[in-house]
C-alpha positions as a printed NumPy array, in Angstrom:
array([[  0.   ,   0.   ,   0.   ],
       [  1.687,   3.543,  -1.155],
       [  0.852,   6.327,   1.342],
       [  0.731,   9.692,  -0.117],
       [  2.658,  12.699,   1.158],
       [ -0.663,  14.602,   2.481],
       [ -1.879,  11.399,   4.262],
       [  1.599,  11.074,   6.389],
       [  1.953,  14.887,   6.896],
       [ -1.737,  16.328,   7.354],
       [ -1.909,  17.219,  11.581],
       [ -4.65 ,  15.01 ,  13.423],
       [ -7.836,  16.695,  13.958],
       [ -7.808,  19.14 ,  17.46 ],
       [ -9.753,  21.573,  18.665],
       [ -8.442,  25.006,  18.31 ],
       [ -5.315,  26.21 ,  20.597],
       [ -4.559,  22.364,  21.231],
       [ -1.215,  22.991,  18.912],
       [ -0.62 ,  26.336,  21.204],
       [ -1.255,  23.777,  24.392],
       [  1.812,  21.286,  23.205],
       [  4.017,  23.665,  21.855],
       [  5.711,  24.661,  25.052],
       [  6.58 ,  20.924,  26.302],
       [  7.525,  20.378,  22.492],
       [  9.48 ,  22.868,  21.968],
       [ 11.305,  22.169,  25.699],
       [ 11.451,  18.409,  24.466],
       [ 14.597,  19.306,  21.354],
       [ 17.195,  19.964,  23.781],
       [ 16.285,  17.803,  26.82 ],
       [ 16.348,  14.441,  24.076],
       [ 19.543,  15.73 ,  23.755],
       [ 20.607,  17.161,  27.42 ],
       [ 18.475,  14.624,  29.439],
       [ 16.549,  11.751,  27.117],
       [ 14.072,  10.667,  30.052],
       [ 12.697,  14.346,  30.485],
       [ 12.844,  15.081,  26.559],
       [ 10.849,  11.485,  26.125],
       [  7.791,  12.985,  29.421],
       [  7.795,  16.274,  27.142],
       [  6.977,  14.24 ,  24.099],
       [  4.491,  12.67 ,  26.213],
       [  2.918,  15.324,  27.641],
       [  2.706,  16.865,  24.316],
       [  0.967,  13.806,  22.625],
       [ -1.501,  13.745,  25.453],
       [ -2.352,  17.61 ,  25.539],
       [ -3.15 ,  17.167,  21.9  ],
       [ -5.397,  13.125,  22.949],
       [ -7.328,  15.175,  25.07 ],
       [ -8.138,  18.023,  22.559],
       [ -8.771,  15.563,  19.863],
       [-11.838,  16.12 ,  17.479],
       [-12.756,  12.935,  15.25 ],
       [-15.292,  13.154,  12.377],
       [-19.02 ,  12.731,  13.494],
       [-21.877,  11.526,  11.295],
       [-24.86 ,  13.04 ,  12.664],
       [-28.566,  11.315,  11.836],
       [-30.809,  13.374,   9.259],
       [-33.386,  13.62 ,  12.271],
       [-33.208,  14.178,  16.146],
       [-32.214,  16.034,  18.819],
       [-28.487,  14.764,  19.695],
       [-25.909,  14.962,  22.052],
       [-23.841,  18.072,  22.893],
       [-20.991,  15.774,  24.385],
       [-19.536,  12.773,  24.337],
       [-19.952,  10.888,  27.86 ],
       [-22.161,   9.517,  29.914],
       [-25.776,  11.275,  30.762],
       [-25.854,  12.329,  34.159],
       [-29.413,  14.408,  34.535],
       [-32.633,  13.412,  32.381],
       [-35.175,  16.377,  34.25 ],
       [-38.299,  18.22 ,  33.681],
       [-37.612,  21.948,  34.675],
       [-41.165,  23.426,  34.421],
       [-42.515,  23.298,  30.809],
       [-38.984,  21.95 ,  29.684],
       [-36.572,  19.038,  29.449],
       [-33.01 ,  19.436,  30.728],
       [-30.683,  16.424,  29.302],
       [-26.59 ,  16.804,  30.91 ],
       [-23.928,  14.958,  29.681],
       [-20.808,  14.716,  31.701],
       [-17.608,  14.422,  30.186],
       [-14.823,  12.832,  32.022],
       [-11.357,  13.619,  31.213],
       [-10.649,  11.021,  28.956],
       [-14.084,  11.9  ,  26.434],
       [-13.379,  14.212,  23.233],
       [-14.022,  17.703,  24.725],
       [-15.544,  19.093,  21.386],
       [-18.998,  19.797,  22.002],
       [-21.526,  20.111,  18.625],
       [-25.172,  21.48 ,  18.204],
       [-27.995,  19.193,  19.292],
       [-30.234,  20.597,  16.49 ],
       [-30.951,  23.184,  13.711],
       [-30.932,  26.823,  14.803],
       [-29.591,  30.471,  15.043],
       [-27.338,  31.488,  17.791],
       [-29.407,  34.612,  19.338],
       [-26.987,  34.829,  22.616],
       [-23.521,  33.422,  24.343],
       [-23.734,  34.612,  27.641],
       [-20.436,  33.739,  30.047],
       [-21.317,  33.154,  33.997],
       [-18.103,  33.14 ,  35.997],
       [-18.412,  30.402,  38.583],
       [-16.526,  28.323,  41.238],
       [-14.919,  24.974,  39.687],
       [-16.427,  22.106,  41.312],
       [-16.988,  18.684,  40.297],
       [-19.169,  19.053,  37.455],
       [-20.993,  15.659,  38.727],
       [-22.112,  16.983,  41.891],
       [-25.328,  19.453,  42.738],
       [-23.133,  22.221,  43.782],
       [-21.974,  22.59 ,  39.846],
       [-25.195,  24.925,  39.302],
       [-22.486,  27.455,  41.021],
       [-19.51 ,  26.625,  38.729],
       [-18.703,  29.004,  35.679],
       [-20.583,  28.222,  32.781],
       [-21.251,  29.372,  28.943],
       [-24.432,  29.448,  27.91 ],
       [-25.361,  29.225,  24.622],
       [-29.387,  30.059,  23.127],
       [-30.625,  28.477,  20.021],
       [-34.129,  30.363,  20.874],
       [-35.481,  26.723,  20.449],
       [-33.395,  25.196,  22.823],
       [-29.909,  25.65 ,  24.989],
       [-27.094,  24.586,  25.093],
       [-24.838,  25.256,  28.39 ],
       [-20.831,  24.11 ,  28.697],
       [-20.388,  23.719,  32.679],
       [-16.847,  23.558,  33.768],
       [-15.711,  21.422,  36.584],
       [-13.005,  20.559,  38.893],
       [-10.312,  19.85 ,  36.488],
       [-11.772,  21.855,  33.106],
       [-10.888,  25.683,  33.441],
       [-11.374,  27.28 ,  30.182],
       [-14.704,  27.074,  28.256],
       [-14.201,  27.88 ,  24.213],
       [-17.387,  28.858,  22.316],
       [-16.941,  28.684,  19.051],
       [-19.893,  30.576,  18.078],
       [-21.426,  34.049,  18.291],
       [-25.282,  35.232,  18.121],
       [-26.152,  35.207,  14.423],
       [-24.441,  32.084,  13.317],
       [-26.349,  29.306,  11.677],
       [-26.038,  25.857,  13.332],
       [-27.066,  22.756,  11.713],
       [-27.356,  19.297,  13.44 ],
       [-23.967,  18.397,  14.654],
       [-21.798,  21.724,  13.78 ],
       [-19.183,  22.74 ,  16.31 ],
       [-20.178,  24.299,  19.278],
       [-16.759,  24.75 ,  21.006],
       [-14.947,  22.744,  23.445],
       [-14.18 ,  22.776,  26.573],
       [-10.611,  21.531,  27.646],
       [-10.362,  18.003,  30.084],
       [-13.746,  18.036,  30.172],
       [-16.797,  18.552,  32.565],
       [-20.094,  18.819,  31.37 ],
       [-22.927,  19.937,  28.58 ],
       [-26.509,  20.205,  29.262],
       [-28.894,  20.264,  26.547],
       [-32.727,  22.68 ,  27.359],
       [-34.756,  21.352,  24.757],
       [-37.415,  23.034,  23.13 ],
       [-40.935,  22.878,  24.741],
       [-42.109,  20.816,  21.681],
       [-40.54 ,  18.044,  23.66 ],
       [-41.781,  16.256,  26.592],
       [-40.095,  13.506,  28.929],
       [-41.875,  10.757,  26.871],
       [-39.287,  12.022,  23.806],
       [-36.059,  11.659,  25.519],
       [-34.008,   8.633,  23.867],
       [-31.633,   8.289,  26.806],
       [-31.222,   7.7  ,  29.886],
       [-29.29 ,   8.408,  33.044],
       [-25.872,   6.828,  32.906],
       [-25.88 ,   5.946,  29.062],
       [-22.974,   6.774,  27.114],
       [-23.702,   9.288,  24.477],
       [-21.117,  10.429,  21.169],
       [-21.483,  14.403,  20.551],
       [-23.287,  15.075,  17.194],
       [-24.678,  11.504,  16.346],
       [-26.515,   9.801,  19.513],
       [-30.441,  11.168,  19.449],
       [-30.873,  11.999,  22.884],
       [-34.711,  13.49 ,  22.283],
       [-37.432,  12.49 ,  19.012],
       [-40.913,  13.577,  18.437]])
């Protein structure tokens, strides 16, 4: 099998500022290979697993659906008055890019500093969050105990299909999902503690 140049040169697929993440222990990794081997090699490796975690793999999403923000595990399936609330957590070894559960036009990204607590736990509703309104639905990016920097990608006025890029957040925490009022608990496709991929598992149907 012949390999052509493109296909052994093209860079993996990362969210953006991964590259900017692993530069530093790259760059520090040339001379200590050469100075000291065993701290070049844990630069290498801390490198290679900066850019793991930041990793963003193709997604196929279905032609119909509400689907995951996240890739992880859902942690809340709740009705919240005339609305359903689906949250995915993502531990630190899920891909952190986070995609649009449906259709729609950002109207507003609204940034709520918070504390950084375990995204898992009930006192997350105080941790700093994104917030991110589809006018049909919502999607919020929670950070937790070990995620400190939320990325939105997007900015009120974009148009989202099923699936786009959201933005990430980096060694993940958690995405919840307010889904339109069109949808009732009867809808939801999941359930708590069922893993979920970002932009292809239908977490809600009507």
């Amino acid at each position: 099998m012949v390999l052509s140049l493109p296909s052994i040169t093209a860079r993996p697929a990362v969210a953006p500022g991964a590259w900017r993440l692993a530069r530093v222990p790259l760059l520090a990794a040339v001379p200590l290979l050469v100075v000291t081997p065993p701290l070049g090699v844990a630069c290498l490796l801390a490198a290679a697993i900066t850019l793991w975690f930041h990793r963003d793999p193709r997604r196929s999403p279905p032609p119909a659906g509400v689907v995951a923000p996240a890739d992880g595990r859902v942690s809340v399936v709740r009705r919240e008055d005339d609305r359903v609330r689906v949250a995915v957590f993502m531990n630190v070894t899920d891909v952190h890019v986070n995609r649009a559960p449906d259709a729609g036009t950002v109207e507003a990204v609204e940034h709520t500093p918070g504390r950084h607590l375990p995204a898992f736990s009930k006192e997350s509703e105080r941790n700093e969050r994104v917030r991110i309104d589809c006018g049909e639905y919502e999607v919020t990016l929670i950070a937790g105990a070990v995620a400190r920097r939320i990325h939105p990608y997007v900015e009120p006025g974009d148009e989202l299909d099923r699936g786009d890029r959201i933005g990430h957040i980096s060694f993940g925490s958690r995405a919840d999902v307010l889904l339109s009022p069109s949808y009732d608990p009867d809808d939801v496709r999941v359930h708590k503690g069922q893993r979920v991929r970002a932009g292809e598992t239908v977490i809600a149907s009507n």
